[in-house]
XYZ file of N, CA, C and O in Angstrom:
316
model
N 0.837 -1.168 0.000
C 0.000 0.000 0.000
C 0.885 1.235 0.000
O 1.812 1.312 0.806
N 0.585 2.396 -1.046
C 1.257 3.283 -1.149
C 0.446 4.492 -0.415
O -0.665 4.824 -0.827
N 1.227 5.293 0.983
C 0.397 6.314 1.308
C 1.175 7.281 0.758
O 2.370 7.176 0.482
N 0.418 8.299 0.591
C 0.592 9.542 -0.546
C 0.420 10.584 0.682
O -0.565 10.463 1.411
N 1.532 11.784 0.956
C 1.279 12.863 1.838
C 0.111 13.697 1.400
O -0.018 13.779 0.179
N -1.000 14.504 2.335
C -1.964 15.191 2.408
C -1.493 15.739 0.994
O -0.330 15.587 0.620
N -2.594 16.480 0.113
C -2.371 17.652 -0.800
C -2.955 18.545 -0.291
O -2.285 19.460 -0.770
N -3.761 19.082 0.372
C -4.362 20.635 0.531
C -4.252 19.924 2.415
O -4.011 18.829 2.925
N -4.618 21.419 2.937
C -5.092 22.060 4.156
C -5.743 21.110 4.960
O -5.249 20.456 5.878
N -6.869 21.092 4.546
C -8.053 19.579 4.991
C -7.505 18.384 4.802
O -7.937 17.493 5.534
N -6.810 18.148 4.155
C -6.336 16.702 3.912
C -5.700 16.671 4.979
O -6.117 15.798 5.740
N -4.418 17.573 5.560
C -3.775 17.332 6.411
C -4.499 17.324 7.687
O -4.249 16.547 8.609
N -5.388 18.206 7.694
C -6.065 18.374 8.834
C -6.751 16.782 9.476
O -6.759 16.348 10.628
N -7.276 16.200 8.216
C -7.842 14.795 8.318
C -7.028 13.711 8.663
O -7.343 12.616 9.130
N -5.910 14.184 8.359
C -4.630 12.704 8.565
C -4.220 13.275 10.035
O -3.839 12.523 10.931
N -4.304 14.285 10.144
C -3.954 14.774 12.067
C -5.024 14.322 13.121
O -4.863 14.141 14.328
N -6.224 14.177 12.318
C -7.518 13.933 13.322
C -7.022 12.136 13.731
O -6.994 11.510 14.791
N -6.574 11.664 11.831
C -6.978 9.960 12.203
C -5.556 9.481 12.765
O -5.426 8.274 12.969
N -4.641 10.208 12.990
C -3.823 10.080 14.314
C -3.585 10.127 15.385
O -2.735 9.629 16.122
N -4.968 11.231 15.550
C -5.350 11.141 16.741
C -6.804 9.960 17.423
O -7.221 10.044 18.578
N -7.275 9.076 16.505
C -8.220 8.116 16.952
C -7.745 6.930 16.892
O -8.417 6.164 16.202
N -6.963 6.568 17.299
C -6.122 5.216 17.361
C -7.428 4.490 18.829
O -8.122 3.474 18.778
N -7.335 5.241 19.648
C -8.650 4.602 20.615
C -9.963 4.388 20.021
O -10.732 3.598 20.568
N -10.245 4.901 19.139
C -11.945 4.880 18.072
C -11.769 4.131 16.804
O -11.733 4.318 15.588
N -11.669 3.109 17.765
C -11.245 1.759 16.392
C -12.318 0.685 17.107
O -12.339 0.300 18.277
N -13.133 0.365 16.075
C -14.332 -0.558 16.204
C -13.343 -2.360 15.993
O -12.519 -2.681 15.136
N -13.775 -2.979 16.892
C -12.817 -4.639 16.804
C -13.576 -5.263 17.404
O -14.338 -4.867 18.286
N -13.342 -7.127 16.656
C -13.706 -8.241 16.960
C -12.921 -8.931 18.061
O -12.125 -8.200 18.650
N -12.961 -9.691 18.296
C -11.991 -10.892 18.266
C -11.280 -10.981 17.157
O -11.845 -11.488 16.188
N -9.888 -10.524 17.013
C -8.958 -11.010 15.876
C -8.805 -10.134 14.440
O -8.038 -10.206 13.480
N -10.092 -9.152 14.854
C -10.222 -7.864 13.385
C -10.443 -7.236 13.773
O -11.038 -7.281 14.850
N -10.080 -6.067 13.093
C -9.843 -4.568 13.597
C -11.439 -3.804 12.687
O -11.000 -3.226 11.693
N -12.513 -3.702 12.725
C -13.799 -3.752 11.701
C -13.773 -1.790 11.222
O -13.765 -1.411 10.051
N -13.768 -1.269 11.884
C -13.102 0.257 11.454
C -12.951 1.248 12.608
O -12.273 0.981 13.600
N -13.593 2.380 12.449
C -13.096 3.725 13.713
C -14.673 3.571 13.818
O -15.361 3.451 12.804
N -15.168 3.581 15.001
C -16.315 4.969 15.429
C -16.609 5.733 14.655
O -16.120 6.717 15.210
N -17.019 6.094 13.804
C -17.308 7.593 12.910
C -18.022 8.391 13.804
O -17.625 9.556 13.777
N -19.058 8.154 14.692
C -19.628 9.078 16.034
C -18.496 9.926 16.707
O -18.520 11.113 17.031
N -17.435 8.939 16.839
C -16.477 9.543 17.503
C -15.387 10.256 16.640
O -14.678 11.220 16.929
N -15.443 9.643 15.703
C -14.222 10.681 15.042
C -14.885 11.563 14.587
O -14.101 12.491 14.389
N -16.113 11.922 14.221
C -16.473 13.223 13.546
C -16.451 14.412 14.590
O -16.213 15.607 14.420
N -16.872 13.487 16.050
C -17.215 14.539 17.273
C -15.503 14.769 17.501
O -15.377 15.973 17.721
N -14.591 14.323 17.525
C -13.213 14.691 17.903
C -13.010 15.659 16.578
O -12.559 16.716 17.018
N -13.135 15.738 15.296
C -12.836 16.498 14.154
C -13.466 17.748 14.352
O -12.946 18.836 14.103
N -15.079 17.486 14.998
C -15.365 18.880 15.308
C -14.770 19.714 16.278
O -14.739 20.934 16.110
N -14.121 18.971 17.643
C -13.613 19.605 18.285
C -11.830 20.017 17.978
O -10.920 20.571 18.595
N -11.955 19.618 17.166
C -10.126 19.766 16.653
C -10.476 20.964 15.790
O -9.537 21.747 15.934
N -11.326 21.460 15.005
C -11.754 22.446 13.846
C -11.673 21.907 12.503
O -11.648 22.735 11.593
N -11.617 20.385 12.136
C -11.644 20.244 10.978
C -13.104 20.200 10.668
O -14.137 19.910 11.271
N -12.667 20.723 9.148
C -14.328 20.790 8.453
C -14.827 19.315 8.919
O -14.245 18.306 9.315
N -16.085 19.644 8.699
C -16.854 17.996 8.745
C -17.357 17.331 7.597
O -17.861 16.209 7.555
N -17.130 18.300 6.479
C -16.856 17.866 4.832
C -15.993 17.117 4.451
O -16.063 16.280 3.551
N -14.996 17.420 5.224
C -13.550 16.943 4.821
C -13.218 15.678 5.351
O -12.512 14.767 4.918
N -14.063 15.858 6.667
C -13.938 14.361 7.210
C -14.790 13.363 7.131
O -14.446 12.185 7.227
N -16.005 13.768 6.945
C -16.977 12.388 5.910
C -16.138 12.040 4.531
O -16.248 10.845 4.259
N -15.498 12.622 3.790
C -15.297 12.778 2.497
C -13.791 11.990 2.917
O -13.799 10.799 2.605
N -12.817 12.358 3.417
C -11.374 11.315 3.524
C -11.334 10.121 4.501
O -10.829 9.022 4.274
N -11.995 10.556 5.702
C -11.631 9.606 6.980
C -11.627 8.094 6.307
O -10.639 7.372 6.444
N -13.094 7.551 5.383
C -13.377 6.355 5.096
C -12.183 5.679 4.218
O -11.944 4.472 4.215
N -11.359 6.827 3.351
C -10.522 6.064 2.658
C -9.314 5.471 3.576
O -8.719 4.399 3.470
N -9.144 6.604 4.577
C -7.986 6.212 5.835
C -8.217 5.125 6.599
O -7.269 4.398 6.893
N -9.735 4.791 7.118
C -10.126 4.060 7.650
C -9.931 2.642 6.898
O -9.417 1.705 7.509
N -10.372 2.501 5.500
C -10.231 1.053 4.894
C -9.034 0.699 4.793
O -8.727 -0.472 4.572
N -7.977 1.868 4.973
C -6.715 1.818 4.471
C -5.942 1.104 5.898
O -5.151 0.162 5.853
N -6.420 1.852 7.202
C -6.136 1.382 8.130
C -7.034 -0.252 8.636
O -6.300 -1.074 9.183
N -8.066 -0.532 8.506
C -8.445 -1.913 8.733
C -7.928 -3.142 7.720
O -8.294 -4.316 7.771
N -6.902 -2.498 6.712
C -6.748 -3.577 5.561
C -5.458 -4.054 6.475
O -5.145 -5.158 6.921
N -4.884 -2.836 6.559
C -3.423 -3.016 7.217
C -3.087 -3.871 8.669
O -2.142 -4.644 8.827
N -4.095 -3.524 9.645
C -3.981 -4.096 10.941
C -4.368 -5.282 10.628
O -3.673 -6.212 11.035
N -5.735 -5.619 9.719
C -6.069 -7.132 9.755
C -4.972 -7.952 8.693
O -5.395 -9.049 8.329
N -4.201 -7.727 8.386
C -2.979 -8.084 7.630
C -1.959 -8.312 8.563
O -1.090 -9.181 8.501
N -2.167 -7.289 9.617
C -0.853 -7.809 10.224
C -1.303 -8.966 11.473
O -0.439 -9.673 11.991
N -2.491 -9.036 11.799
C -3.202 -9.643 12.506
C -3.087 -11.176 11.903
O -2.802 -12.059 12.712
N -3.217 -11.398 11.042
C -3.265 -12.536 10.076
C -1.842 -13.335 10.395
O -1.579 -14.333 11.066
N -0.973 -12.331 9.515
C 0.506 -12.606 9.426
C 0.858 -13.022 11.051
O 1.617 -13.954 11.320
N 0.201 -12.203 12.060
C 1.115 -13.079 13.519
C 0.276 -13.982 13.629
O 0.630 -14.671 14.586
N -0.794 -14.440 13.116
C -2.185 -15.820 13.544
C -1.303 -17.162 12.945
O -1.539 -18.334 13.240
N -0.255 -16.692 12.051
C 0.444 -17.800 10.834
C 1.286 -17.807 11.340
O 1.884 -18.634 10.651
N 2.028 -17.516 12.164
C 3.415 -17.453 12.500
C 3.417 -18.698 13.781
O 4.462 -18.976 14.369
């Protein structure tokens, strides 16, 4: 997976929010299923990011982040 740095203002603003929700991560037993969106939109509002910006990127960060953890989740289940 190739991550690509923010291009505008909001973008960055959005990659600062989903660094900050590492606790607003929805999980199984053994899968990581995504973030809270209740909670990350209410932390985005209180951080000042638009709430355009964060319906509109968070989900790609989010799939990007549940592909990755349940990958690595996997890889130590095989080991």
């Amino acid at each position: 997976m190739v991550v690509e740095a923010p291009q505008t203002v909001e973008g960055q603003q959005v990659w600062d929010l989903a660094m900050h929700c590492g606790g607003q991560v929805r999980a199984v037993p053994g899968q990581v299923i995504g973030y809270d969106m209740t909670a990350v939109m209410a932390m985005g509002q209180a951080m000042g990011v638009p709430q355009m910006a964060t319906a509109v990127l968070m989900p790609h960060i989010e799939r990007a982040l549940t592909a990755a953890l349940n990958e690595r989740s996997s890889e130590g289940a095989q080991s």
